[in-house]
Amino acid sequence: MAEIAHPLIPSILRGLKGCCPSCGDGPLFWKYLKVNGRCEACDLDLARYPADDGPAYLTILLVGHLIVAPLLFFPIVWRSPPAYSLPLILLPLALLTLLILPRVKGGWIGMMYALGVKDSDARLHTADAID
Ligand SMILES: [Zn+2]
């Protein structure tokens, strides 16, 4: 069984805030979703913690289950003309998704940091390992 390399909850919370999961001082991103190569404060190699598609799947899961599914309980959503309801629903959903995605990615990288998963471990977690 894998051991937790660093405290899990503080690492995830620092990542959710967009900060380095180790020190919490340096910024995690240098652009919207681009991870800094190294932390400016503690010099941790941030680029070696993989995010891949995990944050996108988790963001879709969160928005889909917490926002879209409950919206369908309101009759105005499916009784109103699509020309009005679709833009009124899809635009805020897209904005919410874009707002949540970097936070989820930061939390994901914080979790990878806490669990000690690095990009060099990728061959251990894929079907390519069989080849
Ligand atoms: Zn740091």
JSON list of C-alpha atoms and ligand atoms in Angstrom, two decimals:
[
{"chain": "A", "resi": 1, "resn": "MET", "atom": "CA", "xyz": [0.00, 0.00, 0.00]},
{"chain": "A", "resi": 2, "resn": "ALA", "atom": "CA", "xyz": [1.25, 3.46, -0.91]},
{"chain": "A", "resi": 3, "resn": "GLU", "atom": "CA", "xyz": [2.32, 5.76, 1.87]},
{"chain": "A", "resi": 4, "resn": "ILE", "atom": "CA", "xyz": [1.35, 9.42, 2.03]},
{"chain": "A", "resi": 5, "resn": "ALA", "atom": "CA", "xyz": [4.52, 11.41, 1.46]},
{"chain": "A", "resi": 6, "resn": "HIS", "atom": "CA", "xyz": [3.21, 14.75, 2.78]},
{"chain": "A", "resi": 7, "resn": "PRO", "atom": "CA", "xyz": [0.13, 15.92, 4.76]},
{"chain": "A", "resi": 8, "resn": "LEU", "atom": "CA", "xyz": [-2.81, 15.34, 2.44]},
{"chain": "A", "resi": 9, "resn": "ILE", "atom": "CA", "xyz": [-5.39, 17.95, 3.47]},
{"chain": "A", "resi": 10, "resn": "PRO", "atom": "CA", "xyz": [-3.01, 20.96, 3.78]},
{"chain": "A", "resi": 11, "resn": "SER", "atom": "CA", "xyz": [-1.43, 20.06, 0.44]},
{"chain": "A", "resi": 12, "resn": "ILE", "atom": "CA", "xyz": [-4.80, 19.89, -1.31]},
{"chain": "A", "resi": 13, "resn": "LEU", "atom": "CA", "xyz": [-6.00, 23.13, 0.33]},
{"chain": "A", "resi": 14, "resn": "ARG", "atom": "CA", "xyz": [-2.85, 24.99, -0.74]},
{"chain": "A", "resi": 15, "resn": "GLY", "atom": "CA", "xyz": [-3.34, 23.69, -4.27]},
{"chain": "A", "resi": 16, "resn": "LEU", "atom": "CA", "xyz": [-7.02, 24.73, -4.26]},
{"chain": "A", "resi": 17, "resn": "LYS", "atom": "CA", "xyz": [-5.87, 28.27, -3.43]},
{"chain": "A", "resi": 18, "resn": "GLY", "atom": "CA", "xyz": [-3.50, 28.18, -6.41]},
{"chain": "A", "resi": 19, "resn": "CYS", "atom": "CA", "xyz": [-0.41, 28.07, -4.22]},
{"chain": "A", "resi": 20, "resn": "CYS", "atom": "CA", "xyz": [2.54, 25.69, -4.02]},
{"chain": "A", "resi": 21, "resn": "PRO", "atom": "CA", "xyz": [1.35, 22.53, -2.20]},
{"chain": "A", "resi": 22, "resn": "SER", "atom": "CA", "xyz": [4.57, 22.40, -0.18]},
{"chain": "A", "resi": 23, "resn": "CYS", "atom": "CA", "xyz": [4.98, 25.90, 1.23]},
{"chain": "A", "resi": 24, "resn": "GLY", "atom": "CA", "xyz": [1.74, 27.67, 0.27]},
{"chain": "A", "resi": 25, "resn": "ASP", "atom": "CA", "xyz": [3.63, 30.85, -0.58]},
{"chain": "A", "resi": 26, "resn": "GLY", "atom": "CA", "xyz": [4.64, 30.60, -4.23]},
{"chain": "A", "resi": 27, "resn": "PRO", "atom": "CA", "xyz": [2.07, 30.69, -7.02]},
{"chain": "A", "resi": 28, "resn": "LEU", "atom": "CA", "xyz": [1.25, 27.32, -8.58]},
{"chain": "A", "resi": 29, "resn": "PHE", "atom": "CA", "xyz": [0.29, 28.70, -12.01]},
{"chain": "A", "resi": 30, "resn": "TRP", "atom": "CA", "xyz": [2.00, 31.24, -14.25]},
{"chain": "A", "resi": 31, "resn": "LYS", "atom": "CA", "xyz": [-0.95, 31.32, -16.69]},
{"chain": "A", "resi": 32, "resn": "TYR", "atom": "CA", "xyz": [-4.54, 30.14, -16.45]},
{"chain": "A", "resi": 33, "resn": "LEU", "atom": "CA", "xyz": [-3.68, 26.41, -16.26]},
{"chain": "A", "resi": 34, "resn": "LYS", "atom": "CA", "xyz": [0.09, 26.46, -16.83]},
{"chain": "A", "resi": 35, "resn": "VAL", "atom": "CA", "xyz": [1.97, 25.14, -13.84]},
{"chain": "A", "resi": 36, "resn": "ASN", "atom": "CA", "xyz": [5.15, 26.92, -12.78]},
{"chain": "A", "resi": 37, "resn": "GLY", "atom": "CA", "xyz": [8.27, 24.85, -13.33]},
{"chain": "A", "resi": 38, "resn": "ARG", "atom": "CA", "xyz": [9.55, 25.55, -9.84]},
{"chain": "A", "resi": 39, "resn": "CYS", "atom": "CA", "xyz": [8.08, 27.23, -6.79]},
{"chain": "A", "resi": 40, "resn": "GLU", "atom": "CA", "xyz": [9.40, 30.78, -6.41]},
{"chain": "A", "resi": 41, "resn": "ALA", "atom": "CA", "xyz": [9.41, 30.50, -2.62]},
{"chain": "A", "resi": 42, "resn": "CYS", "atom": "CA", "xyz": [10.72, 26.99, -1.83]},
{"chain": "A", "resi": 43, "resn": "ASP", "atom": "CA", "xyz": [12.15, 25.87, -5.21]},
{"chain": "A", "resi": 44, "resn": "LEU", "atom": "CA", "xyz": [9.99, 22.71, -5.32]},
{"chain": "A", "resi": 45, "resn": "ASP", "atom": "CA", "xyz": [9.88, 21.14, -8.78]},
{"chain": "A", "resi": 46, "resn": "LEU", "atom": "CA", "xyz": [6.17, 21.61, -9.47]},
{"chain": "A", "resi": 47, "resn": "ALA", "atom": "CA", "xyz": [6.29, 20.41, -13.06]},
{"chain": "A", "resi": 48, "resn": "ARG", "atom": "CA", "xyz": [6.91, 16.81, -12.06]},
{"chain": "A", "resi": 49, "resn": "TYR", "atom": "CA", "xyz": [3.45, 16.32, -10.55]},
{"chain": "A", "resi": 50, "resn": "PRO", "atom": "CA", "xyz": [1.10, 15.11, -13.26]},
{"chain": "A", "resi": 51, "resn": "ALA", "atom": "CA", "xyz": [-2.43, 16.40, -13.66]},
{"chain": "A", "resi": 52, "resn": "ASP", "atom": "CA", "xyz": [-3.28, 15.00, -17.11]},
{"chain": "A", "resi": 53, "resn": "ASP", "atom": "CA", "xyz": [-7.06, 14.78, -17.61]},
{"chain": "A", "resi": 54, "resn": "GLY", "atom": "CA", "xyz": [-7.96, 14.25, -13.96]},
{"chain": "A", "resi": 55, "resn": "PRO", "atom": "CA", "xyz": [-8.90, 17.87, -13.14]},
{"chain": "A", "resi": 56, "resn": "ALA", "atom": "CA", "xyz": [-11.06, 18.14, -16.26]},
{"chain": "A", "resi": 57, "resn": "TYR", "atom": "CA", "xyz": [-12.96, 14.95, -15.41]},
{"chain": "A", "resi": 58, "resn": "LEU", "atom": "CA", "xyz": [-13.42, 16.02, -11.81]},
{"chain": "A", "resi": 59, "resn": "THR", "atom": "CA", "xyz": [-14.61, 19.49, -12.85]},
{"chain": "A", "resi": 60, "resn": "ILE", "atom": "CA", "xyz": [-17.16, 17.99, -15.25]},
{"chain": "A", "resi": 61, "resn": "LEU", "atom": "CA", "xyz": [-18.26, 15.59, -12.53]},
{"chain": "A", "resi": 62, "resn": "LEU", "atom": "CA", "xyz": [-18.71, 18.41, -10.01]},
{"chain": "A", "resi": 63, "resn": "VAL", "atom": "CA", "xyz": [-20.52, 20.80, -12.34]},
{"chain": "A", "resi": 64, "resn": "GLY", "atom": "CA", "xyz": [-22.64, 18.03, -13.84]},
{"chain": "A", "resi": 65, "resn": "HIS", "atom": "CA", "xyz": [-23.78, 16.54, -10.56]},
{"chain": "A", "resi": 66, "resn": "LEU", "atom": "CA", "xyz": [-23.98, 19.65, -8.41]},
{"chain": "A", "resi": 67, "resn": "ILE", "atom": "CA", "xyz": [-25.38, 22.15, -10.91]},
{"chain": "A", "resi": 68, "resn": "VAL", "atom": "CA", "xyz": [-26.80, 20.54, -14.06]},
{"chain": "A", "resi": 69, "resn": "ALA", "atom": "CA", "xyz": [-28.70, 17.67, -12.45]},
{"chain": "A", "resi": 70, "resn": "PRO", "atom": "CA", "xyz": [-30.42, 19.89, -9.83]},
{"chain": "A", "resi": 71, "resn": "LEU", "atom": "CA", "xyz": [-31.30, 22.42, -12.56]},
{"chain": "A", "resi": 72, "resn": "LEU", "atom": "CA", "xyz": [-33.45, 19.79, -14.26]},
{"chain": "A", "resi": 73, "resn": "PHE", "atom": "CA", "xyz": [-35.79, 19.80, -11.26]},
{"chain": "A", "resi": 74, "resn": "PHE", "atom": "CA", "xyz": [-36.92, 23.32, -12.18]},
{"chain": "A", "resi": 75, "resn": "PRO", "atom": "CA", "xyz": [-39.63, 23.12, -14.88]},
{"chain": "A", "resi": 76, "resn": "ILE", "atom": "CA", "xyz": [-38.70, 26.51, -16.28]},
{"chain": "A", "resi": 77, "resn": "VAL", "atom": "CA", "xyz": [-35.47, 24.95, -17.55]},
{"chain": "A", "resi": 78, "resn": "TRP", "atom": "CA", "xyz": [-37.12, 22.38, -19.81]},
{"chain": "A", "resi": 79, "resn": "ARG", "atom": "CA", "xyz": [-40.40, 24.21, -20.55]},
{"chain": "A", "resi": 80, "resn": "SER", "atom": "CA", "xyz": [-38.96, 27.50, -21.75]},
{"chain": "A", "resi": 81, "resn": "PRO", "atom": "CA", "xyz": [-37.98, 27.97, -25.41]},
{"chain": "A", "resi": 82, "resn": "PRO", "atom": "CA", "xyz": [-34.43, 26.69, -26.02]},
{"chain": "A", "resi": 83, "resn": "ALA", "atom": "CA", "xyz": [-33.52, 29.92, -27.77]},
{"chain": "A", "resi": 84, "resn": "TYR", "atom": "CA", "xyz": [-33.81, 31.66, -24.40]},
{"chain": "A", "resi": 85, "resn": "SER", "atom": "CA", "xyz": [-32.99, 28.96, -21.90]},
{"chain": "A", "resi": 86, "resn": "LEU", "atom": "CA", "xyz": [-29.87, 27.49, -23.52]},
{"chain": "A", "resi": 87, "resn": "PRO", "atom": "CA", "xyz": [-27.81, 30.71, -23.57]},
{"chain": "A", "resi": 88, "resn": "LEU", "atom": "CA", "xyz": [-29.05, 31.65, -20.11]},
{"chain": "A", "resi": 89, "resn": "ILE", "atom": "CA", "xyz": [-27.97, 28.28, -18.74]},
{"chain": "A", "resi": 90, "resn": "LEU", "atom": "CA", "xyz": [-24.92, 27.40, -20.82]},
{"chain": "A", "resi": 91, "resn": "LEU", "atom": "CA", "xyz": [-23.06, 30.70, -20.48]},
{"chain": "A", "resi": 92, "resn": "PRO", "atom": "CA", "xyz": [-23.08, 30.73, -16.65]},
{"chain": "A", "resi": 93, "resn": "LEU", "atom": "CA", "xyz": [-22.23, 27.01, -16.66]},
{"chain": "A", "resi": 94, "resn": "ALA", "atom": "CA", "xyz": [-19.27, 27.62, -18.96]},
{"chain": "A", "resi": 95, "resn": "LEU", "atom": "CA", "xyz": [-18.07, 30.51, -16.79]},
{"chain": "A", "resi": 96, "resn": "LEU", "atom": "CA", "xyz": [-18.50, 28.43, -13.63]},
{"chain": "A", "resi": 97, "resn": "THR", "atom": "CA", "xyz": [-16.59, 25.54, -15.19]},
{"chain": "A", "resi": 98, "resn": "LEU", "atom": "CA", "xyz": [-13.75, 27.86, -16.22]},
{"chain": "A", "resi": 99, "resn": "LEU", "atom": "CA", "xyz": [-13.71, 29.33, -12.71]},
{"chain": "A", "resi": 100, "resn": "ILE", "atom": "CA", "xyz": [-13.59, 25.93, -10.99]},
{"chain": "A", "resi": 101, "resn": "LEU", "atom": "CA", "xyz": [-11.10, 24.20, -13.31]},
{"chain": "A", "resi": 102, "resn": "PRO", "atom": "CA", "xyz": [-7.86, 25.91, -12.11]},
{"chain": "A", "resi": 103, "resn": "ARG", "atom": "CA", "xyz": [-8.84, 25.36, -8.48]},
{"chain": "A", "resi": 104, "resn": "VAL", "atom": "CA", "xyz": [-9.54, 21.70, -9.08]},
{"chain": "A", "resi": 105, "resn": "LYS", "atom": "CA", "xyz": [-6.25, 21.38, -10.96]},
{"chain": "A", "resi": 106, "resn": "GLY", "atom": "CA", "xyz": [-4.42, 23.02, -8.07]},
{"chain": "A", "resi": 107, "resn": "GLY", "atom": "CA", "xyz": [-6.07, 20.65, -5.61]},
{"chain": "A", "resi": 108, "resn": "TRP", "atom": "CA", "xyz": [-5.24, 17.73, -7.88]},
{"chain": "A", "resi": 109, "resn": "ILE", "atom": "CA", "xyz": [-1.57, 18.70, -8.01]},
{"chain": "A", "resi": 110, "resn": "GLY", "atom": "CA", "xyz": [-1.64, 19.13, -4.24]},
{"chain": "A", "resi": 111, "resn": "MET", "atom": "CA", "xyz": [-2.98, 15.59, -3.95]},
{"chain": "A", "resi": 112, "resn": "MET", "atom": "CA", "xyz": [-0.29, 14.25, -6.30]},
{"chain": "A", "resi": 113, "resn": "TYR", "atom": "CA", "xyz": [2.33, 16.06, -4.19]},
{"chain": "A", "resi": 114, "resn": "ALA", "atom": "CA", "xyz": [0.93, 14.62, -0.96]},
{"chain": "A", "resi": 115, "resn": "LEU", "atom": "CA", "xyz": [0.76, 11.10, -2.36]},
{"chain": "A", "resi": 116, "resn": "GLY", "atom": "CA", "xyz": [4.23, 11.37, -3.88]},
{"chain": "A", "resi": 117, "resn": "VAL", "atom": "CA", "xyz": [3.03, 10.60, -7.42]},
{"chain": "A", "resi": 118, "resn": "LYS", "atom": "CA", "xyz": [5.42, 12.02, -10.02]},
{"chain": "A", "resi": 119, "resn": "ASP", "atom": "CA", "xyz": [5.33, 12.00, -13.80]},
{"chain": "A", "resi": 120, "resn": "SER", "atom": "CA", "xyz": [8.12, 9.43, -13.75]},
{"chain": "A", "resi": 121, "resn": "ASP", "atom": "CA", "xyz": [5.61, 7.01, -12.16]},
{"chain": "A", "resi": 122, "resn": "ALA", "atom": "CA", "xyz": [3.37, 7.21, -15.24]},
{"chain": "A", "resi": 123, "resn": "ARG", "atom": "CA", "xyz": [4.59, 3.90, -16.64]},
{"chain": "A", "resi": 124, "resn": "LEU", "atom": "CA", "xyz": [3.37, 2.21, -13.45]},
{"chain": "A", "resi": 125, "resn": "HIS", "atom": "CA", "xyz": [-0.19, 3.49, -13.92]},
{"chain": "A", "resi": 126, "resn": "THR", "atom": "CA", "xyz": [-0.89, 2.83, -17.57]},
{"chain": "A", "resi": 127, "resn": "ALA", "atom": "CA", "xyz": [-1.77, -0.18, -19.66]},
{"chain": "A", "resi": 128, "resn": "ASP", "atom": "CA", "xyz": [1.52, 0.36, -21.50]},
{"chain": "A", "resi": 129, "resn": "ALA", "atom": "CA", "xyz": [3.26, -1.33, -18.59]},
{"chain": "A", "resi": 130, "resn": "ILE", "atom": "CA", "xyz": [2.08, -4.68, -19.99]},
{"chain": "A", "resi": 131, "resn": "ASP", "atom": "CA", "xyz": [3.99, -4.17, -23.25]},
{"chain": "B", "resi": 1, "resn": "ZN", "atom": "ZN", "xyz": [6.73, 26.32, -2.49]}
]
